[in-house]
Amino acid sequence: MPRSRPKKSAAGRLTRWTLGLSLLVAVVAAASGDPDPNLAAESVDKLLSSSPDQAVLRLSSASERAGEERTVCYSGLRTHASGRTSFDAPCFSFRDGKFSRVSLSREDVLGNGEGEVEVEVRRGNVIPGLWDGHGHLLQYGEFLHSVDIFGCLSVDEIVERLVRYLEAHPGMGTRGQWVRGVGWDQNLLGGMPTAEMLDDPRLGGRYIMLDRVDVHCTWVSGAVLGLLTREELEGEVPGGEIVRTPGMGVFCDNAMDLVLKYWERPGREEKKKFVRRAMAELNRVGVVGMHDAGVVRRDVELFRDMSLTEDEGWTVRVYAMMECAERNTFCPEEAMRVEQDGGMLGVRSVKLFADGALGSWGSAMIDPYSDRPDTSGSLLVNASTLTAVTKSWAQAGFQVNIHAIGDLANRYALDALESTLSAICSPDSPLKTCQTQNHRFRIEHAQIIHPDDQERMASLGIIPSIQPTHATSDMSYAESRLGPERTAKEAYRMKSLQERGLALVLGSDFPVEPPNPFEGVYAAVARKHPKTGGVPPGWEGRDGWHAEEALGVDEALAGFTTGPAFGGFMEGRAGVIKEGAWADWVVLDEVLEEVGVEELRHLKVRETWVGGRMVYSRDE
């Protein structure tokens, strides 16, 4: 894994110390450019000028020889285990990709003051490496190479973006190279789009497929629609919907398969390009690891090969969930378990799907939607099949993670997981103990949960894997879908689940939402939209949208560090800065305790380190 070497600047100095203990913090502050708040700048200058021959500063990076311990000092260090930033012990050592010594005191660094000690002094404040508990790596890479239509307020705006894309990529739009895009929302467009709306002559009859913002519906052009048979277009799809009003062109959930079977999927080399680009973007926002929520075997094999090859640009740890080629089935012949010593790739879980998404009325509800009383959403699998498949995977030794958004889907997911625990756990072991110690079953999204099922979830210890920015993206229409009572009691729970003793796994569901974890922290803490700082109409002047469910900053950070570590069987190795943990950390300019809530969403990463190697530097 290549490392970006720091430029020859004050941001990365190597200091050889033979001086006394009292000078350590002064030299750290001087080299970093960020003086320790307990030392006045004139004191630092005085100490340095009085002993010019005692410290030799040279502009280079520290040695990277295998097995050699390196010691680094920053302006501040938050291990997360302590829950605060340390200024008096902002140093740590690491060797072979793991932390070897942490929160070193001056005595730890300099010993008895005799001999020469190499310490790398860098600017900024350190926090543990951040994890995204639910994302889609390949899809994010593909999104970065496709048409971004997030936030478009009209079909005309979408068409303009497509036209600009085709001008830059003139060969796209053929039968073998469809134009892909993601991000439309009928709530912004004023209604469902149709294939006819993509008939603009500038698009020239191209093959175009545009995924909805939640990727649970796709909108296609007339050229794509023309590939489908009359029987396919007129039929019904269990667990899916062919939208026919105001016209044809949109396919949701299981009905998307009708279109996807004609799409020529990207090849192996193109996927590698997607992965490298996605990982670079994740490193830029401080993400050192992610839980990939649904990967088929051929992509797991690709991930394995890339993660074992040093020059492939694999710079993010991935904990992947296997998915069968045929969704919601038991496919042991396709299953693949991976556990690497260095922790760059792990596979020991599977992904199942109970329902669709709220925005497209696809999440399965106990009672009908408030704004569409004709429907209660769609189950993508019946309850008995979900339970049977869950048991099969658990008995095969896999963690089971079930996508569930609506309250009916969450109920059926809990039914399946509780039934499975009852079947596989020892009669002498309480189900919650068995679940916590051995299985750690999860519900992905856990978005709308009946109060009775919230209690049941806590009693079983089922892990909620939640995306805080889904709440702030959906808040503009959630109450119209659910009504005020269901929204207040069931939807987008965080604090109430955490208070019941559940460890939250937080993420973004990128590319559905941006992967910036600080936007996720802001959404969890402020319950406001991270791009605008806003709330829905009628909520102005309040602390946030349903602020009773807001988390504290430390609780939100835990959701992006120790939560994903627990949810992926990596506690003690990921999400913390401690001896024996993976040497992953993120550097900020700011001291986290001094950052106001509104500033959280604007935080920028200075450096990202994975396994003791710098994978991103803002100065580069």
XYZ file of C-alpha atoms in Angstrom:
620
model
C 0.000 0.000 0.000
C 1.788 3.169 -1.134
C 2.178 6.067 1.290
C 2.046 9.721 0.354
C 5.216 11.222 1.800
C 4.769 14.576 3.500
C 6.164 17.660 1.855
C 9.224 19.246 3.349
C 7.388 21.709 5.550
C 6.618 22.328 9.182
C 3.688 19.935 8.852
C 5.999 16.935 9.150
C 9.293 17.301 11.003
C 11.541 14.643 12.464
C 13.222 15.766 15.660
C 16.253 14.137 17.282
C 16.073 14.871 20.984
C 18.881 14.788 23.509
C 17.417 17.657 25.529
C 15.662 17.567 28.890
C 12.080 16.551 29.509
C 10.758 20.075 29.992
C 11.455 20.992 26.379
C 9.326 18.268 24.743
C 6.042 20.152 24.519
C 7.794 23.331 23.466
C 9.499 21.634 20.526
C 6.249 19.876 19.574
C 4.429 23.198 19.571
C 7.110 24.988 17.608
C 7.398 22.298 14.938
C 3.656 21.899 14.559
C 2.909 25.577 14.210
C 0.095 25.137 16.764
C 1.466 26.069 20.226
C 0.196 24.151 23.201
C -2.476 26.288 24.906
C -0.578 25.942 28.191
C 2.612 27.458 26.783
C 2.870 31.034 25.571
C 4.547 31.493 22.198
C 7.313 33.626 23.724
C 8.177 30.814 26.147
C 8.603 28.396 23.246
C 10.848 30.832 21.420
C 12.903 31.439 24.530
C 13.445 27.730 25.183
C 14.514 27.063 21.607
C 16.802 30.066 21.338
C 18.484 29.286 24.645
C 19.457 25.766 23.563
C 19.965 25.895 19.784
C 22.410 22.995 19.739
C 20.253 20.660 21.791
C 17.594 20.019 19.128
C 18.298 19.103 15.529
C 15.258 19.604 13.278
C 15.516 18.067 9.854
C 12.891 18.014 7.158
C 12.140 14.412 6.310
C 9.718 11.638 7.060
C 10.486 8.956 9.600
C 11.811 5.560 8.604
C 9.282 2.990 7.420
C 11.396 -0.115 7.782
C 9.326 -3.136 8.737
C 9.416 -3.833 12.449
C 10.810 -0.425 13.359
C 8.810 1.539 15.897
C 7.902 5.129 15.031
C 6.872 7.780 17.516
C 4.657 10.704 16.475
C 3.551 13.754 18.448
C 0.645 16.017 17.513
C -0.854 19.087 19.156
C -3.618 17.025 20.742
C -4.710 13.403 20.942
C -8.185 11.969 21.531
C -8.137 8.200 21.930
C -11.946 8.041 22.231
C -11.450 5.604 25.089
C -10.787 8.645 27.282
C -13.485 10.780 25.664
C -11.315 13.897 25.771
C -8.370 15.470 23.995
C -5.002 15.239 25.716
C -2.461 18.041 25.403
C -0.010 16.774 27.993
C 0.489 13.374 26.331
C -0.200 13.889 22.611
C 2.264 11.251 21.414
C 2.024 7.615 20.382
C 4.181 4.933 18.811
C 3.310 2.307 16.227
C 4.981 -0.649 14.597
C 3.893 -2.993 11.768
C 0.530 -1.274 11.330
C -0.513 -1.330 15.011
C -0.261 1.063 17.921
C 2.509 -0.075 20.247
C 2.411 2.725 22.850
C -0.258 5.416 23.285
C -0.669 8.749 25.091
C 3.030 8.819 25.821
C 4.200 11.132 28.564
C 7.383 13.122 28.242
C 9.158 10.466 30.289
C 7.852 7.714 27.995
C 9.180 9.507 24.924
C 12.561 10.618 26.248
C 13.280 7.903 28.792
C 16.034 9.018 31.131
C 17.080 11.827 28.824
C 20.223 10.020 27.673
C 20.891 9.070 24.092
C 19.148 10.076 20.886
C 15.372 9.738 20.432
C 13.614 10.199 17.073
C 10.175 11.758 17.302
C 8.135 12.894 14.328
C 6.297 16.119 15.119
C 3.209 16.926 13.088
C 0.567 19.612 13.084
C -3.029 19.072 14.158
C -5.243 17.174 16.575
C -5.732 13.418 16.350
C -8.933 11.390 16.647
C -9.402 7.665 15.946
C -9.929 6.608 12.353
C -13.606 6.897 11.360
C -15.749 4.074 9.994
C -18.894 4.120 7.892
C -21.168 1.384 9.195
C -23.215 1.014 5.997
C -22.062 1.965 2.506
C -21.625 0.596 -0.999
C -18.059 0.791 -2.274
C -18.427 -0.210 -5.918
C -21.659 1.715 -6.339
C -19.990 4.809 -4.910
C -17.101 4.458 -7.331
C -19.535 4.038 -10.194
C -21.483 7.087 -9.014
C -18.268 9.131 -9.090
C -17.957 8.192 -12.777
C -21.620 8.813 -13.666
C -24.145 11.661 -13.784
C -24.817 13.308 -10.442
C -28.451 14.458 -10.392
C -28.824 14.868 -6.631
C -30.797 17.972 -5.735
C -32.254 18.572 -9.209
C -35.541 20.473 -8.895
C -36.877 19.806 -12.402
C -36.663 17.372 -15.300
C -35.170 20.182 -17.390
C -32.285 20.458 -14.914
C -31.691 16.717 -15.123
C -31.712 16.828 -18.929
C -29.164 19.659 -18.882
C -26.835 17.607 -16.681
C -27.232 14.641 -19.029
C -26.448 16.825 -22.046
C -23.274 18.168 -20.368
C -22.239 14.626 -19.475
C -22.704 13.429 -23.062
C -20.689 16.370 -24.371
C -17.827 15.253 -22.139
C -18.371 11.529 -22.894
C -19.538 11.394 -26.534
C -19.380 7.592 -26.792
C -21.763 6.914 -23.949
C -25.402 5.948 -24.315
C -24.969 2.983 -26.665
C -26.470 -0.461 -26.073
C -23.220 -1.612 -24.446
C -22.469 1.594 -22.520
C -25.568 2.995 -20.923
C -25.537 6.425 -19.359
C -25.892 5.916 -15.603
C -26.944 8.475 -13.044
C -28.331 8.675 -9.530
C -30.123 11.175 -7.336
C -33.598 12.053 -8.667
C -36.448 12.466 -6.222
C -40.074 12.734 -7.289
C -40.699 14.826 -4.172
C -38.482 17.521 -5.707
C -39.678 17.014 -9.280
C -43.344 17.368 -8.420
C -44.249 13.823 -9.394
C -42.950 10.591 -10.863
C -40.924 11.025 -14.080
C -41.555 9.075 -17.278
C -39.483 7.752 -20.165
C -41.076 10.347 -22.413
C -39.437 13.103 -20.367
C -36.040 11.919 -21.625
C -37.072 12.353 -25.268
C -35.068 15.583 -25.652
C -33.439 15.538 -29.141
C -30.065 16.420 -27.614
C -30.098 13.050 -25.853
C -30.444 11.365 -29.234
C -32.358 8.259 -28.152
C -29.548 7.152 -25.816
C -29.820 4.255 -23.377
C -30.182 6.014 -20.035
C -30.842 4.584 -16.573
C -31.151 6.961 -13.616
C -31.496 5.595 -10.075
C -33.677 7.322 -7.527
C -31.919 8.967 -4.576
C -32.419 5.817 -2.439
C -31.479 3.447 -5.316
C -34.760 1.573 -4.816
C -36.257 2.797 -8.104
C -34.764 3.410 -11.525
C -36.001 5.700 -14.318
C -35.156 4.749 -17.890
C -35.266 6.323 -21.321
C -37.467 5.174 -24.182
C -34.541 3.258 -25.698
C -34.273 1.097 -22.571
C -38.039 0.777 -22.269
C -38.069 -0.553 -25.827
C -35.975 -3.550 -24.773
C -38.751 -4.910 -22.553
C -41.472 -7.173 -23.894
C -45.144 -6.343 -23.713
C -45.636 -9.162 -21.220
C -42.913 -7.733 -18.961
C -44.407 -4.254 -19.068
C -47.974 -5.395 -18.429
C -47.187 -7.957 -15.728
C -47.021 -7.589 -11.975
C -43.801 -8.150 -10.014
C -43.998 -9.549 -6.455
C -42.110 -7.243 -4.121
C -41.818 -4.567 -6.780
C -43.748 -1.962 -8.738
C -43.874 -0.897 -12.366
C -45.002 2.713 -12.103
C -47.626 3.387 -14.781
C -48.937 6.791 -13.683
C -48.408 9.354 -15.129
C -46.646 7.105 -17.649
C -44.136 4.279 -18.055
C -40.471 4.604 -17.243
C -39.953 3.965 -13.501
C -39.341 0.532 -11.956
C -39.075 0.016 -8.181
C -37.499 -2.666 -5.984
C -37.857 -6.176 -7.483
C -39.214 -4.686 -10.712
C -35.811 -3.098 -11.313
C -34.565 -6.564 -12.303
C -36.609 -6.284 -15.518
C -34.310 -3.461 -16.610
C -31.052 -4.540 -14.994
C -30.923 -7.814 -16.926
C -30.328 -5.792 -20.115
C -27.599 -3.598 -18.616
C -24.032 -4.620 -19.413
C -22.232 -4.561 -16.079
C -18.748 -3.033 -15.775
C -15.766 -5.353 -16.178
C -13.060 -6.182 -13.652
C -10.613 -3.418 -14.626
C -13.354 -0.810 -14.634
C -14.433 -1.967 -11.181
C -10.862 -1.571 -9.951
C -10.953 2.019 -11.170
C -14.221 2.546 -9.284
C -12.750 1.087 -6.073
C -9.586 3.203 -6.197
C -11.514 6.407 -6.815
C -14.050 5.616 -4.091
C -11.355 4.819 -1.528
C -9.480 8.022 -2.288
C -12.657 10.030 -1.701
C -13.386 8.165 1.537
C -9.864 8.821 2.835
C -10.316 12.510 2.025
C -13.207 12.772 4.518
C -11.477 10.726 7.215
C -12.942 7.284 6.546
C -10.452 4.503 7.294
C -12.943 1.628 7.165
C -16.446 0.748 6.001
C -19.064 -1.967 6.175
C -19.990 -2.805 2.577
C -23.688 -3.601 2.688
C -24.074 -6.204 -0.040
C -21.322 -7.714 -2.207
C -21.651 -10.724 -4.520
C -18.911 -13.365 -4.719
C -17.163 -12.081 -7.851
C -16.741 -8.695 -6.178
C -15.467 -10.254 -2.940
C -12.845 -12.034 -5.063
C -11.941 -8.694 -6.668
C -11.660 -7.069 -3.225
C -9.474 -9.907 -1.958
C -7.083 -9.644 -4.891
C -6.850 -5.846 -4.668
C -6.358 -5.823 -0.896
C -3.433 -8.255 -1.172
C -1.651 -6.312 -3.925
C 0.379 -3.382 -2.665
C 0.052 -1.128 -5.729
C -3.732 -1.425 -6.210
C -4.565 1.621 -4.072
C -6.519 -0.345 -1.449
C -6.538 2.238 1.365
C -9.797 1.549 3.236
C -10.560 -1.396 5.498
C -13.654 -3.229 4.285
C -15.987 -5.426 6.307
C -18.244 -6.870 3.607
C -21.671 -8.493 3.714
C -22.141 -11.333 1.223
C -25.217 -11.241 -0.992
C -26.440 -14.074 -3.198
C -26.776 -13.543 -6.927
C -30.456 -14.270 -6.302
C -31.449 -11.977 -3.475
C -32.838 -13.397 -0.203
C -31.681 -16.952 -0.770
C -29.265 -19.363 0.910
C -26.329 -19.933 -1.445
C -23.546 -21.708 0.490
C -21.767 -22.543 -2.771
C -21.360 -18.792 -3.394
C -20.431 -17.940 0.190
C -16.907 -16.840 0.927
C -15.320 -16.031 4.274
C -12.256 -13.789 4.464
C -10.208 -12.741 7.497
C -6.866 -11.093 6.808
C -4.171 -10.664 9.435
C -3.732 -7.000 8.570
C -7.464 -6.333 8.770
C -7.829 -4.733 5.330
C -10.664 -7.099 4.308
C -13.072 -9.191 6.321
C -16.118 -11.184 5.227
C -18.215 -13.097 7.756
C -21.725 -11.684 7.293
C -24.604 -11.751 4.819
C -27.180 -9.192 3.711
C -30.903 -9.912 3.356
C -33.687 -7.525 2.307
C -37.115 -7.254 3.915
C -38.550 -4.229 2.078
C -37.938 -1.161 -0.079
C -37.576 2.535 0.787
C -39.847 5.146 2.343
C -39.438 7.793 -0.351
C -40.916 5.562 -3.054
C -43.635 4.146 -0.753
C -41.747 0.852 -0.837
C -41.065 0.371 2.881
C -43.450 -2.216 4.332
C -45.788 -0.679 6.923
C -48.189 -2.231 9.425
C -50.810 0.388 8.507
C -51.252 2.185 5.165
C -49.305 5.313 4.287
C -50.919 8.544 5.417
C -50.459 10.145 1.982
C -51.325 6.978 0.025
C -53.994 5.012 1.885
C -54.140 2.572 -1.038
C -50.801 0.984 -0.123
C -48.790 -0.236 2.850
C -45.587 -0.677 0.848
C -43.907 -3.858 -0.354
C -42.287 -6.830 1.332
C -39.460 -8.147 -0.826
C -39.723 -11.571 0.805
C -42.430 -13.273 2.822
C -41.977 -13.729 6.558
C -41.542 -17.509 6.541
C -38.867 -17.383 3.821
C -37.018 -14.606 5.637
C -36.925 -16.700 8.807
C -35.833 -19.860 6.988
C -33.020 -18.097 5.110
C -31.867 -16.320 8.273
C -31.604 -19.637 10.136
C -29.720 -21.286 7.297
C -27.078 -18.549 7.166
C -26.714 -18.401 10.951
C -26.294 -22.168 11.186
C -23.578 -21.860 8.530
C -21.711 -19.476 10.848
C -22.540 -16.122 9.267
C -23.683 -12.921 10.924
C -27.071 -11.988 9.425
C -27.872 -8.346 8.604
C -31.398 -7.540 7.365
C -32.398 -4.396 5.490
C -35.640 -3.175 7.083
C -37.125 0.317 6.886
C -40.890 0.102 7.505
C -42.344 -0.984 10.836
C -43.776 -4.193 9.352
C -40.417 -5.070 7.793
C -38.652 -4.407 11.106
C -41.195 -6.613 12.898
C -40.637 -9.479 10.480
C -36.862 -9.000 10.691
C -37.034 -9.227 14.482
C -39.260 -12.289 14.205
C -36.687 -13.970 11.961
C -33.739 -13.064 14.180
C -35.465 -14.024 17.430
C -36.585 -17.351 15.972
C -33.036 -17.994 14.770
C -31.487 -17.175 18.143
C -33.976 -19.496 19.845
C -32.962 -22.272 17.452
C -29.178 -21.934 17.600
C -28.442 -20.694 21.124
C -27.902 -22.971 24.080
C -30.940 -23.269 26.385
C -28.597 -22.291 29.236
C -27.702 -18.971 27.605
C -30.065 -15.958 27.560
C -30.799 -14.945 23.971
C -29.331 -11.465 24.478
C -26.076 -12.907 25.832
C -25.870 -15.390 22.968
C -26.599 -12.637 20.460
C -24.058 -10.197 21.903
C -21.226 -12.648 22.379
C -21.586 -14.865 19.326
C -23.841 -13.591 16.553
C -24.401 -9.813 16.586
C -27.308 -9.900 14.143
C -28.147 -6.469 12.770
C -31.018 -4.582 11.226
C -29.752 -2.270 8.507
C -31.522 1.125 8.588
C -33.903 0.214 11.472
C -35.754 3.300 10.336
C -39.374 2.974 11.480
C -39.933 0.642 14.437
C -43.174 0.117 16.374
C -42.704 0.910 20.105
C -43.368 -2.731 21.021
C -40.615 -3.817 18.657
C -38.205 -1.203 19.977
C -38.498 -2.910 23.366
C -38.092 -6.327 21.780
C -35.044 -5.180 19.832
C -33.405 -4.034 23.075
C -34.326 -7.192 24.972
C -32.639 -9.297 22.280
C -29.664 -6.989 21.767
C -30.231 -6.760 18.013
C -27.843 -4.129 16.630
C -29.434 -1.090 14.907
C -27.350 0.051 11.920
C -28.573 3.606 11.331
C -27.790 6.440 8.916
C -28.336 9.813 10.661
C -28.423 11.740 7.377
C -31.375 9.639 6.203
C -33.420 11.302 8.940
C -32.427 14.798 7.856
C -32.914 14.025 4.154
C -36.318 12.418 4.733
C -37.647 14.913 7.282
C -39.185 17.104 4.570
C -41.684 14.392 3.638
C -41.539 11.747 6.387
C -44.490 13.125 8.325
C -46.683 13.266 5.219
C -45.869 9.581 4.582
C -46.317 8.423 8.172
C -48.474 11.006 9.904
C -47.400 12.878 13.053
C -48.083 10.085 15.564
C -46.075 7.361 13.812
C -43.275 9.820 13.095
C -43.048 10.909 16.733
C -43.170 7.394 18.217
C -41.518 5.166 15.601
C -39.339 6.957 13.095
C -35.584 7.627 13.044
C -34.869 6.534 16.617
C -31.326 7.012 17.891
C -31.185 8.299 21.468
C -34.054 6.109 22.661
C -32.384 2.981 21.247
C -29.043 3.957 22.719
C -30.651 4.547 26.125
C -32.025 1.014 25.955
C -28.441 -0.225 25.938
C -28.010 -0.857 22.225
C -24.674 -0.092 20.561
C -25.435 2.038 17.505
C -23.631 1.418 14.228
C -23.766 4.694 12.289
C -23.068 5.257 8.610
C -24.232 7.118 5.526
C -25.413 4.528 2.980
C -23.173 6.219 0.413
C -23.736 6.936 -2.472
C -27.333 7.481 -1.323
C -25.940 10.124 1.039
C -22.492 11.768 1.007
C -19.941 9.693 2.958
C -18.582 12.552 5.069
C -18.812 11.229 8.660
C -18.778 14.735 10.122
C -22.029 15.455 8.299
C -23.373 12.277 9.881
C -22.198 13.381 13.325
C -23.855 16.765 12.776
C -27.133 15.176 11.659
C -27.108 12.904 14.724
C -26.323 15.746 17.152
C -28.264 18.662 15.632
C -31.078 16.781 13.836
C -30.724 19.350 11.058
C -29.708 19.013 7.424
C -25.881 19.033 7.210
C -25.787 20.965 3.921
C -28.110 23.785 4.984
C -28.378 23.570 8.765
C -32.126 23.695 8.172
C -35.261 21.960 9.432
C -38.636 21.311 7.760
C -41.242 24.084 7.569
C -42.936 24.486 10.925
C -39.853 23.411 12.878
C -38.018 26.719 12.677
C -36.796 27.991 16.012
C -36.695 24.550 17.603
C -33.551 22.697 18.637
C -33.873 20.350 15.662
C -36.259 17.897 14.035
C -37.422 15.632 16.869
C -34.399 16.712 18.886
C -35.369 14.318 21.685
C -33.668 11.654 19.543
C -30.412 13.619 19.155
C -27.115 12.146 20.350
C -24.248 13.887 22.101
C -21.024 14.453 20.178
C -19.200 11.612 21.955
C -22.155 9.275 21.404
C -22.254 10.147 17.695
C -18.492 9.673 17.372
C -18.847 6.281 19.031
C -21.336 5.397 16.292
C -18.632 6.051 13.694
C -15.809 4.344 15.622
C -16.467 1.814 18.383
C -19.999 1.055 17.121
C -18.896 -0.275 13.726
C -16.019 -2.059 15.470
C -18.480 -3.946 17.689
C -20.902 -4.508 14.809
C -18.087 -6.098 12.790
C -16.413 -8.150 15.567
C -13.446 -5.755 15.616
C -13.686 -4.217 19.086
C -10.303 -3.285 20.507
C -8.796 -3.249 17.009
C -10.781 -0.549 15.191
C -12.185 2.830 16.189
C -9.800 3.440 19.105
C -6.239 4.553 19.664
C -4.840 2.028 22.108
C -2.030 -0.460 22.324
C -2.575 -3.381 19.956
C -5.240 -1.622 17.873
C -4.770 -0.955 14.166
C -2.772 2.245 13.672
C -5.572 4.235 12.018
C -6.126 7.888 12.831
C -7.475 11.153 11.451
C -5.982 14.608 11.961
C -8.076 17.768 12.296
C -7.028 21.385 12.667
C -9.570 21.884 15.412
C -9.790 20.591 18.972
C -13.033 18.640 18.981
C -14.132 19.807 22.446
C -13.873 23.396 21.291
C -15.941 22.964 18.120
C -19.520 24.246 18.205
C -22.358 22.067 16.926
C -22.807 24.132 13.766
C -19.088 23.848 13.023
C -19.216 20.031 12.995
C -20.600 19.896 9.479
C -17.778 22.071 8.142
C -14.826 20.150 9.606
C -12.098 19.338 7.078
C -9.575 16.545 7.440
C -5.874 17.406 7.452
C -4.534 13.832 7.291
C -5.847 10.268 7.218
C -3.666 7.317 8.257
C -4.444 3.611 7.800
C -2.189 0.945 9.267
C 0.451 3.535 10.089
C 0.609 4.858 6.518
C -0.624 8.266 5.462
C -3.243 7.731 2.746
C -4.449 11.331 2.517
C -2.842 14.708 3.185
C -4.603 17.991 2.521
C -1.210 19.640 2.027
C -0.329 17.294 -0.831
